[in-house]
Amino acid sequence: MSETDNKNIFKNQDNCREHKHRHEHEHHEVCCCGHDHEHEHEHEHGHEHHENCCCGHDHEHEHEHHAQPKRPDAFLPQGVKLTCLVENLGCANCAAKMESRINELSEVNACTLTFTTKQLRVFVTPKAARKETELIAKFQEICSSIEPGVTVTKQQDHQKGKKALQTQETIQKKGKLSEQQMDLISIILGALFFITGEILEQTALGDPTISSILFVIAYVILGGQIVLTALKNLTRGQVFDENFLMSLATLGAFAIGDFAEAVGVMLFYRIGEYFEEIAVSRSRSQIMDAVDLRPEVVNLVTHDSTKTILAEDAQPDDVLLVRPGDRIPLDGIIIEGESRLDTSPITGEPVPVKAAVGDAVTSGCINTSGQLKIRVEKTLENSMVTRILDSVENAAASKPKIDRFITRFSRVYTPFVVLAALATAILPSLITGDFMHWIYTALTFLVISCPCALVLSVPLAFFSGIGAGSKKGILFKGGVSIEALKNVSTVVMDKTGTITKGNFAVCQIVPFGTYSQNDLLSFCASCEQHSSHPIAASITAAAKEQNLTLENPIELKEIAGYGIQAELSAGSILVGNRKLMDKCNIHLPENTNSQYGTEVLVAINGNLAGWILISDTLKPESKDAVTSLKRLNIKTAMLTGDSPESAQAVAKETGIDEVHSRLLPEDKLSKLQEIRNKNGSVMFVGDGINDAPVLAGADVGAAMGSGADAAIEAADVVFMTSNMEAVPQSISIAKSTTQIAWQNVVFALAVKALVMVLGLTGYASMWMAVFADSGVAMLCVLNSIRALYKK
């Protein structure tokens, strides 16, 4: 796939350009090429169904269909889109609450707050959109009432990707100390007072009162802000807030006289929160580094020098200098220099491609050798790197079912555990009379009642999976797509442009009698040299590769629906299909075609001189891709409008299990439904305009990036490389990502349940409960990021 092919991926469906043969003709026009070809890919020889095409090719008619509406899970909200950045957002569970509250506003049609990207995406009514400032103020009020210190601002064009994550860091640098640094200082000071108090208490070197005072000082340093925040949140109705629950648990420990336990638990909690914050921050950065290839600055070439400017300030027709080792900053055209470009950051393709003057280059690719000067064609906002980033951020905002389930579950989980804590504090105490023991056990329940580990780790795992896909040139259009992919039992594929390259080439030349292969190719090319039809062009190209001299025919006549009759120095030449040979009484063997493809028969002076076989070549990786799918226990099927012979030959060579040929576009959809009813969930991979209805109708639709825009619009997954290996890769990423998400859920709930059971049996302490909260959250975050690097 060339770099310029990538540009098609994000074009609007309304601007779709069909790949048609230049040999176009209108309804009822006569085409007289004389080849048995299949129009699988909307070639330039495009005509509507039931047209009277007389080209002599037994071709299939591909029809343009409007894409059917996507499935409900891909429904886009209505209204004006407004994107905001939510800074200082430290709690994933709080983010879920904010999203729920904002969705309740009458002005809001739909809202998604993505904790991993800090983006608040809101679809509002047109009337509300005109009062943007007032609306953002409402969002700010809701968010700060749930988590104090949170700020909501409209996202500017330059605040994307890594820059969105750096916004708060930039604000913090203006002050003397960052919030993270202040946290670390308070943890160290609190720990020193706590350790001193512990030493005094354990060694009996001092007055117990002194150690108690040290514990109180340590608690104020470590938990003072948490207690104040809890009190503020209580006034706003935030009863099950994490700050309140932790304050209640530790102050409860103070109340029963366990000062050291209270301070120690608060210290452990603060340390866990500190490392969790670092883990989340680094995870976000690692994912964004993988998907955000936008440059901050570019080297602008002026008349006599080069100066550095911001990337967003570069305009079309500016000339930029790209040194060896640099990324191509913006989409453009090379005007000076020659090099090889590593396109793997964009397409996942490992082999560098040659680029010279006049070639279009795509932003994000790496210049590996020579120095280049490029003329900017698109601004940063419209270049490929921004479009990929937008696609990833849109995907992150599309929440899978497991994420929505965990959000609903968290609303039940916390009240349930708090009620269990209340019951544990009262009921057993009434029976045993040991109030202190059961109150302490109840306090451990409160510590583990926050569902942050669950609410945070699941979306982060899917975000990592989306990032892992983009590194390989696979664009998932949301967590829903990843979730659906893991359940696929059958991959159904189109043939032309998907399994095959979609281009015609001479694959076999069979001469008869005294004629050589070069003789036969020369005769045929001499007759076809003035035709721009792909099959004719492939014959002419093969002759030029052999450096054959072509002869201009003395006479040339095209016979509609049959082929060409010409006069060359060698005699009277017939070039065309079997119907032409039969019409002219040329004796033919029973079977002239030993391979799949289109045969072009050649007769000289009334005798068959041989035939040339033209076929659409297989992609070299197709066989390995099908083998990889079978290793994943996934069945394969092919739907094509091509002839049964060609379809069966391709299936035999690649190992595809099931073949359905000579299908009209509407037939493909019905066959897909049959396969789904028989095998279960299906993924369809295609690239043509005619594939759009099938892509929309499949459980998962995947489009080749070099294909038609309508197909890309209708798909759930886009393979930018147009490489078949991306099909098993996408399924493997989906399975791995979903597996990691469920690992997090099961691990977090299992540890919390275990601590509750141990607490009831008298073996769990609040220290263990803190690990079940903050420690588990940190481990889940680290586990989530594995999806980005898993092979």
PDB file of N, CA, C and O in Angstrom, residues 484-540:
ATOM      1  N   ALA A 484     -16.559  -6.902  20.016  1.00  0.00           N
ATOM      2  CA  ALA A 484     -17.258  -7.761  19.056  1.00  0.00           C
ATOM      3  C   ALA A 484     -16.291  -8.691  18.337  1.00  0.00           C
ATOM      4  O   ALA A 484     -16.621  -9.837  18.031  1.00  0.00           O
ATOM      5  N   LEU A 485     -15.065  -8.218  18.090  1.00  0.00           N
ATOM      6  CA  LEU A 485     -14.081  -9.015  17.367  1.00  0.00           C
ATOM      7  C   LEU A 485     -13.702 -10.293  18.110  1.00  0.00           C
ATOM      8  O   LEU A 485     -13.432 -11.320  17.487  1.00  0.00           O
ATOM      9  N   LYS A 486     -13.663 -10.223  19.426  1.00  0.00           N
ATOM     10  CA  LYS A 486     -13.216 -11.393  20.193  1.00  0.00           C
ATOM     11  C   LYS A 486     -14.197 -12.561  20.065  1.00  0.00           C
ATOM     12  O   LYS A 486     -13.832 -13.710  20.309  1.00  0.00           O
ATOM     13  N   ASN A 487     -15.435 -12.265  19.678  1.00  0.00           N
ATOM     14  CA  ASN A 487     -16.456 -13.317  19.576  1.00  0.00           C
ATOM     15  C   ASN A 487     -16.609 -13.872  18.163  1.00  0.00           C
ATOM     16  O   ASN A 487     -17.454 -14.729  17.921  1.00  0.00           O
ATOM     17  N   VAL A 488     -15.804 -13.360  17.226  1.00  0.00           N
ATOM     18  CA  VAL A 488     -15.941 -13.775  15.830  1.00  0.00           C
ATOM     19  C   VAL A 488     -15.589 -15.252  15.674  1.00  0.00           C
ATOM     20  O   VAL A 488     -14.550 -15.713  16.159  1.00  0.00           O
ATOM     21  N   SER A 489     -16.464 -15.982  15.009  1.00  0.00           N
ATOM     22  CA  SER A 489     -16.210 -17.407  14.755  1.00  0.00           C
ATOM     23  C   SER A 489     -15.868 -17.670  13.293  1.00  0.00           C
ATOM     24  O   SER A 489     -15.263 -18.686  12.967  1.00  0.00           O
ATOM     25  N   THR A 490     -16.278 -16.752  12.403  1.00  0.00           N
ATOM     26  CA  THR A 490     -16.015 -16.919  10.969  1.00  0.00           C
ATOM     27  C   THR A 490     -15.602 -15.578  10.365  1.00  0.00           C
ATOM     28  O   THR A 490     -16.233 -14.557  10.625  1.00  0.00           O
ATOM     29  N   VAL A 491     -14.535 -15.601   9.572  1.00  0.00           N
ATOM     30  CA  VAL A 491     -14.128 -14.419   8.815  1.00  0.00           C
ATOM     31  C   VAL A 491     -14.538 -14.630   7.365  1.00  0.00           C
ATOM     32  O   VAL A 491     -14.108 -15.585   6.716  1.00  0.00           O
ATOM     33  N   VAL A 492     -15.405 -13.746   6.879  1.00  0.00           N
ATOM     34  CA  VAL A 492     -15.891 -13.814   5.501  1.00  0.00           C
ATOM     35  C   VAL A 492     -15.198 -12.709   4.715  1.00  0.00           C
ATOM     36  O   VAL A 492     -15.138 -11.558   5.170  1.00  0.00           O
ATOM     37  N   MET A 493     -14.664 -13.066   3.537  1.00  0.00           N
ATOM     38  CA  MET A 493     -13.858 -12.108   2.779  1.00  0.00           C
ATOM     39  C   MET A 493     -14.367 -11.932   1.358  1.00  0.00           C
ATOM     40  O   MET A 493     -14.873 -12.871   0.748  1.00  0.00           O
ATOM     41  N   ASP A 494     -14.197 -10.715   0.871  1.00  0.00           N
ATOM     42  CA  ASP A 494     -14.342 -10.446  -0.550  1.00  0.00           C
ATOM     43  C   ASP A 494     -13.067 -10.952  -1.232  1.00  0.00           C
ATOM     44  O   ASP A 494     -12.064 -11.185  -0.553  1.00  0.00           O
ATOM     45  N   LYS A 495     -13.081 -11.134  -2.547  1.00  0.00           N
ATOM     46  CA  LYS A 495     -11.874 -11.628  -3.230  1.00  0.00           C
ATOM     47  C   LYS A 495     -11.009 -10.489  -3.749  1.00  0.00           C
ATOM     48  O   LYS A 495      -9.916 -10.249  -3.258  1.00  0.00           O
ATOM     49  N   THR A 496     -11.530  -9.755  -4.744  1.00  0.00           N
ATOM     50  CA  THR A 496     -10.712  -8.764  -5.433  1.00  0.00           C
ATOM     51  C   THR A 496     -10.410  -7.563  -4.542  1.00  0.00           C
ATOM     52  O   THR A 496     -11.309  -6.930  -4.009  1.00  0.00           O
ATOM     53  N   GLY A 497      -9.121  -7.254  -4.395  1.00  0.00           N
ATOM     54  CA  GLY A 497      -8.698  -6.124  -3.577  1.00  0.00           C
ATOM     55  C   GLY A 497      -8.543  -6.478  -2.112  1.00  0.00           C
ATOM     56  O   GLY A 497      -8.009  -5.693  -1.342  1.00  0.00           O
ATOM     57  N   THR A 498      -9.024  -7.664  -1.724  1.00  0.00           N
ATOM     58  CA  THR A 498      -8.911  -8.105  -0.333  1.00  0.00           C
ATOM     59  C   THR A 498      -7.940  -9.278  -0.235  1.00  0.00           C
ATOM     60  O   THR A 498      -6.873  -9.170   0.371  1.00  0.00           O
ATOM     61  N   ILE A 499      -8.308 -10.392  -0.862  1.00  0.00           N
ATOM     62  CA  ILE A 499      -7.416 -11.553  -0.907  1.00  0.00           C
ATOM     63  C   ILE A 499      -6.420 -11.394  -2.057  1.00  0.00           C
ATOM     64  O   ILE A 499      -5.275 -11.810  -1.959  1.00  0.00           O
ATOM     65  N   THR A 500      -6.883 -10.779  -3.142  1.00  0.00           N
ATOM     66  CA  THR A 500      -6.012 -10.525  -4.293  1.00  0.00           C
ATOM     67  C   THR A 500      -5.662  -9.039  -4.346  1.00  0.00           C
ATOM     68  O   THR A 500      -6.249  -8.221  -3.644  1.00  0.00           O
ATOM     69  N   LYS A 501      -4.709  -8.700  -5.208  1.00  0.00           N
ATOM     70  CA  LYS A 501      -4.218  -7.320  -5.272  1.00  0.00           C
ATOM     71  C   LYS A 501      -5.179  -6.380  -6.001  1.00  0.00           C
ATOM     72  O   LYS A 501      -5.071  -5.165  -5.871  1.00  0.00           O
ATOM     73  N   GLY A 502      -6.092  -6.955  -6.813  1.00  0.00           N
ATOM     74  CA  GLY A 502      -7.020  -6.104  -7.552  1.00  0.00           C
ATOM     75  C   GLY A 502      -6.413  -5.527  -8.813  1.00  0.00           C
ATOM     76  O   GLY A 502      -6.934  -4.575  -9.383  1.00  0.00           O
ATOM     77  N   ASN A 503      -5.267  -6.092  -9.250  1.00  0.00           N
ATOM     78  CA  ASN A 503      -4.681  -5.647 -10.526  1.00  0.00           C
ATOM     79  C   ASN A 503      -4.449  -6.846 -11.423  1.00  0.00           C
ATOM     80  O   ASN A 503      -4.199  -7.947 -10.962  1.00  0.00           O
ATOM     81  N   PHE A 504      -4.548  -6.635 -12.737  1.00  0.00           N
ATOM     82  CA  PHE A 504      -4.410  -7.733 -13.692  1.00  0.00           C
ATOM     83  C   PHE A 504      -2.957  -7.844 -14.156  1.00  0.00           C
ATOM     84  O   PHE A 504      -2.269  -6.834 -14.336  1.00  0.00           O
ATOM     85  N   ALA A 505      -2.509  -9.081 -14.356  1.00  0.00           N
ATOM     86  CA  ALA A 505      -1.153  -9.328 -14.836  1.00  0.00           C
ATOM     87  C   ALA A 505      -1.147 -10.597 -15.673  1.00  0.00           C
ATOM     88  O   ALA A 505      -1.962 -11.499 -15.480  1.00  0.00           O
ATOM     89  N   VAL A 506      -0.215 -10.637 -16.620  1.00  0.00           N
ATOM     90  CA  VAL A 506      -0.048 -11.843 -17.433  1.00  0.00           C
ATOM     91  C   VAL A 506       0.601 -12.911 -16.560  1.00  0.00           C
ATOM     92  O   VAL A 506       1.684 -12.711 -16.020  1.00  0.00           O
ATOM     93  N   CYS A 507      -0.076 -14.044 -16.399  1.00  0.00           N
ATOM     94  CA  CYS A 507       0.471 -15.092 -15.533  1.00  0.00           C
ATOM     95  C   CYS A 507       0.854 -16.354 -16.307  1.00  0.00           C
ATOM     96  O   CYS A 507       1.542 -17.219 -15.763  1.00  0.00           O
ATOM     97  N   GLN A 508       0.404 -16.477 -17.566  1.00  0.00           N
ATOM     98  CA  GLN A 508       0.744 -17.675 -18.342  1.00  0.00           C
ATOM     99  C   GLN A 508       0.624 -17.368 -19.829  1.00  0.00           C
ATOM    100  O   GLN A 508      -0.325 -16.720 -20.272  1.00  0.00           O
ATOM    101  N   ILE A 509       1.616 -17.814 -20.584  1.00  0.00           N
ATOM    102  CA  ILE A 509       1.583 -17.685 -22.045  1.00  0.00           C
ATOM    103  C   ILE A 509       1.795 -19.076 -22.621  1.00  0.00           C
ATOM    104  O   ILE A 509       2.821 -19.723 -22.352  1.00  0.00           O
ATOM    105  N   VAL A 510       0.829 -19.558 -23.415  1.00  0.00           N
ATOM    106  CA  VAL A 510       0.901 -20.916 -23.976  1.00  0.00           C
ATOM    107  C   VAL A 510       0.857 -20.817 -25.505  1.00  0.00           C
ATOM    108  O   VAL A 510      -0.211 -20.621 -26.092  1.00  0.00           O
ATOM    109  N   PRO A 511       2.027 -20.903 -26.172  1.00  0.00           N
ATOM    110  CA  PRO A 511       2.041 -20.851 -27.638  1.00  0.00           C
ATOM    111  C   PRO A 511       1.835 -22.240 -28.262  1.00  0.00           C
ATOM    112  O   PRO A 511       2.106 -23.259 -27.623  1.00  0.00           O
ATOM    113  N   PHE A 512       1.349 -22.280 -29.482  1.00  0.00           N
ATOM    114  CA  PHE A 512       1.174 -23.531 -30.227  1.00  0.00           C
ATOM    115  C   PHE A 512       2.101 -23.507 -31.447  1.00  0.00           C
ATOM    116  O   PHE A 512       2.479 -22.429 -31.953  1.00  0.00           O
ATOM    117  N   GLY A 513       2.404 -24.692 -31.955  1.00  0.00           N
ATOM    118  CA  GLY A 513       3.158 -24.813 -33.204  1.00  0.00           C
ATOM    119  C   GLY A 513       4.544 -24.224 -33.096  1.00  0.00           C
ATOM    120  O   GLY A 513       5.271 -24.433 -32.117  1.00  0.00           O
ATOM    121  N   THR A 514       4.900 -23.455 -34.107  1.00  0.00           N
ATOM    122  CA  THR A 514       6.261 -22.894 -34.178  1.00  0.00           C
ATOM    123  C   THR A 514       6.388 -21.544 -33.475  1.00  0.00           C
ATOM    124  O   THR A 514       7.474 -20.967 -33.437  1.00  0.00           O
ATOM    125  N   TYR A 515       5.297 -21.059 -32.956  1.00  0.00           N
ATOM    126  CA  TYR A 515       5.334 -19.742 -32.321  1.00  0.00           C
ATOM    127  C   TYR A 515       5.946 -19.837 -30.914  1.00  0.00           C
ATOM    128  O   TYR A 515       5.719 -20.811 -30.184  1.00  0.00           O
ATOM    129  N   SER A 516       6.699 -18.791 -30.562  1.00  0.00           N
ATOM    130  CA  SER A 516       7.286 -18.714 -29.203  1.00  0.00           C
ATOM    131  C   SER A 516       6.377 -17.879 -28.324  1.00  0.00           C
ATOM    132  O   SER A 516       5.429 -17.227 -28.787  1.00  0.00           O
ATOM    133  N   GLN A 517       6.688 -17.860 -27.027  1.00  0.00           N
ATOM    134  CA  GLN A 517       5.917 -17.021 -26.100  1.00  0.00           C
ATOM    135  C   GLN A 517       6.030 -15.552 -26.481  1.00  0.00           C
ATOM    136  O   GLN A 517       5.040 -14.805 -26.431  1.00  0.00           O
ATOM    137  N   ASN A 518       7.237 -15.132 -26.863  1.00  0.00           N
ATOM    138  CA  ASN A 518       7.425 -13.729 -27.247  1.00  0.00           C
ATOM    139  C   ASN A 518       6.651 -13.385 -28.509  1.00  0.00           C
ATOM    140  O   ASN A 518       6.116 -12.277 -28.642  1.00  0.00           O
ATOM    141  N   ASP A 519       6.579 -14.336 -29.444  1.00  0.00           N
ATOM    142  CA  ASP A 519       5.798 -14.099 -30.672  1.00  0.00           C
ATOM    143  C   ASP A 519       4.336 -13.853 -30.308  1.00  0.00           C
ATOM    144  O   ASP A 519       3.708 -12.901 -30.785  1.00  0.00           O
ATOM    145  N   LEU A 520       3.816 -14.741 -29.487  1.00  0.00           N
ATOM    146  CA  LEU A 520       2.396 -14.661 -29.119  1.00  0.00           C
ATOM    147  C   LEU A 520       2.099 -13.362 -28.371  1.00  0.00           C
ATOM    148  O   LEU A 520       1.100 -12.679 -28.644  1.00  0.00           O
ATOM    149  N   LEU A 521       2.994 -13.013 -27.445  1.00  0.00           N
ATOM    150  CA  LEU A 521       2.808 -11.784 -26.659  1.00  0.00           C
ATOM    151  C   LEU A 521       2.908 -10.558 -27.556  1.00  0.00           C
ATOM    152  O   LEU A 521       2.136  -9.594 -27.410  1.00  0.00           O
ATOM    153  N   SER A 522       3.821 -10.586 -28.516  1.00  0.00           N
ATOM    154  CA  SER A 522       3.994  -9.453 -29.431  1.00  0.00           C
ATOM    155  C   SER A 522       2.765  -9.261 -30.311  1.00  0.00           C
ATOM    156  O   SER A 522       2.296  -8.134 -30.504  1.00  0.00           O
ATOM    157  N   PHE A 523       2.227 -10.360 -30.872  1.00  0.00           N
ATOM    158  CA  PHE A 523       1.023 -10.264 -31.714  1.00  0.00           C
ATOM    159  C   PHE A 523      -0.140  -9.658 -30.922  1.00  0.00           C
ATOM    160  O   PHE A 523      -0.829  -8.750 -31.391  1.00  0.00           O
ATOM    161  N   CYS A 524      -0.315 -10.202 -29.726  1.00  0.00           N
ATOM    162  CA  CYS A 524      -1.460  -9.767 -28.912  1.00  0.00           C
ATOM    163  C   CYS A 524      -1.312  -8.308 -28.480  1.00  0.00           C
ATOM    164  O   CYS A 524      -2.255  -7.527 -28.552  1.00  0.00           O
ATOM    165  N   ALA A 525      -0.098  -7.934 -28.057  1.00  0.00           N
ATOM    166  CA  ALA A 525       0.136  -6.560 -27.593  1.00  0.00           C
ATOM    167  C   ALA A 525       0.009  -5.562 -28.737  1.00  0.00           C
ATOM    168  O   ALA A 525      -0.447  -4.430 -28.527  1.00  0.00           O
ATOM    169  N   SER A 526       0.410  -5.972 -29.944  1.00  0.00           N
ATOM    170  CA  SER A 526       0.287  -5.077 -31.100  1.00  0.00           C
ATOM    171  C   SER A 526      -1.167  -4.727 -31.365  1.00  0.00           C
ATOM    172  O   SER A 526      -1.496  -3.593 -31.756  1.00  0.00           O
ATOM    173  N   CYS A 527      -2.052  -5.689 -31.145  1.00  0.00           N
ATOM    174  CA  CYS A 527      -3.484  -5.432 -31.342  1.00  0.00           C
ATOM    175  C   CYS A 527      -4.096  -4.643 -30.189  1.00  0.00           C
ATOM    176  O   CYS A 527      -5.060  -3.883 -30.378  1.00  0.00           O
ATOM    177  N   GLU A 528      -3.546  -4.797 -28.977  1.00  0.00           N
ATOM    178  CA  GLU A 528      -4.155  -4.207 -27.786  1.00  0.00           C
ATOM    179  C   GLU A 528      -3.504  -2.896 -27.342  1.00  0.00           C
ATOM    180  O   GLU A 528      -3.974  -2.252 -26.404  1.00  0.00           O
ATOM    181  N   GLN A 529      -2.419  -2.468 -28.009  1.00  0.00           N
ATOM    182  CA  GLN A 529      -1.583  -1.380 -27.480  1.00  0.00           C
ATOM    183  C   GLN A 529      -2.291  -0.039 -27.351  1.00  0.00           C
ATOM    184  O   GLN A 529      -1.884   0.802 -26.543  1.00  0.00           O
ATOM    185  N   HIS A 530      -3.358   0.184 -28.102  1.00  0.00           N
ATOM    186  CA  HIS A 530      -4.035   1.482 -28.030  1.00  0.00           C
ATOM    187  C   HIS A 530      -5.244   1.471 -27.109  1.00  0.00           C
ATOM    188  O   HIS A 530      -5.974   2.463 -27.013  1.00  0.00           O
ATOM    189  N   SER A 531      -5.463   0.353 -26.432  1.00  0.00           N
ATOM    190  CA  SER A 531      -6.586   0.264 -25.491  1.00  0.00           C
ATOM    191  C   SER A 531      -6.081   0.573 -24.075  1.00  0.00           C
ATOM    192  O   SER A 531      -4.981   0.170 -23.693  1.00  0.00           O
ATOM    193  N   SER A 532      -6.890   1.294 -23.333  1.00  0.00           N
ATOM    194  CA  SER A 532      -6.519   1.614 -21.952  1.00  0.00           C
ATOM    195  C   SER A 532      -7.171   0.664 -20.951  1.00  0.00           C
ATOM    196  O   SER A 532      -7.066   0.853 -19.746  1.00  0.00           O
ATOM    197  N   HIS A 533      -7.848  -0.364 -21.453  1.00  0.00           N
ATOM    198  CA  HIS A 533      -8.479  -1.344 -20.571  1.00  0.00           C
ATOM    199  C   HIS A 533      -7.416  -2.062 -19.737  1.00  0.00           C
ATOM    200  O   HIS A 533      -6.324  -2.351 -20.242  1.00  0.00           O
ATOM    201  N   PRO A 534      -7.672  -2.366 -18.461  1.00  0.00           N
ATOM    202  CA  PRO A 534      -6.657  -2.991 -17.605  1.00  0.00           C
ATOM    203  C   PRO A 534      -6.083  -4.294 -18.157  1.00  0.00           C
ATOM    204  O   PRO A 534      -4.890  -4.551 -18.025  1.00  0.00           O
ATOM    205  N   ILE A 535      -6.930  -5.129 -18.787  1.00  0.00           N
ATOM    206  CA  ILE A 535      -6.422  -6.390 -19.329  1.00  0.00           C
ATOM    207  C   ILE A 535      -5.531  -6.107 -20.532  1.00  0.00           C
ATOM    208  O   ILE A 535      -4.447  -6.680 -20.667  1.00  0.00           O
ATOM    209  N   ALA A 536      -5.965  -5.203 -21.388  1.00  0.00           N
ATOM    210  CA  ALA A 536      -5.134  -4.815 -22.523  1.00  0.00           C
ATOM    211  C   ALA A 536      -3.835  -4.183 -22.040  1.00  0.00           C
ATOM    212  O   ALA A 536      -2.747  -4.459 -22.569  1.00  0.00           O
ATOM    213  N   ALA A 537      -3.950  -3.338 -21.020  1.00  0.00           N
ATOM    214  CA  ALA A 537      -2.767  -2.668 -20.470  1.00  0.00           C
ATOM    215  C   ALA A 537      -1.788  -3.674 -19.874  1.00  0.00           C
ATOM    216  O   ALA A 537      -0.569  -3.516 -19.983  1.00  0.00           O
ATOM    217  N   SER A 538      -2.314  -4.735 -19.240  1.00  0.00           N
ATOM    218  CA  SER A 538      -1.430  -5.737 -18.643  1.00  0.00           C
ATOM    219  C   SER A 538      -0.665  -6.499 -19.725  1.00  0.00           C
ATOM    220  O   SER A 538       0.506  -6.844 -19.544  1.00  0.00           O
ATOM    221  N   ILE A 539      -1.314  -6.751 -20.858  1.00  0.00           N
ATOM    222  CA  ILE A 539      -0.646  -7.441 -21.977  1.00  0.00           C
ATOM    223  C   ILE A 539       0.435  -6.540 -22.568  1.00  0.00           C
ATOM    224  O   ILE A 539       1.571  -6.970 -22.819  1.00  0.00           O
ATOM    225  N   THR A 540       0.097  -5.269 -22.774  1.00  0.00           N
ATOM    226  CA  THR A 540       1.068  -4.311 -23.324  1.00  0.00           C
ATOM    227  C   THR A 540       2.250  -4.133 -22.377  1.00  0.00           C
ATOM    228  O   THR A 540       3.404  -4.078 -22.812  1.00  0.00           O
TER     229      THR A 540
END
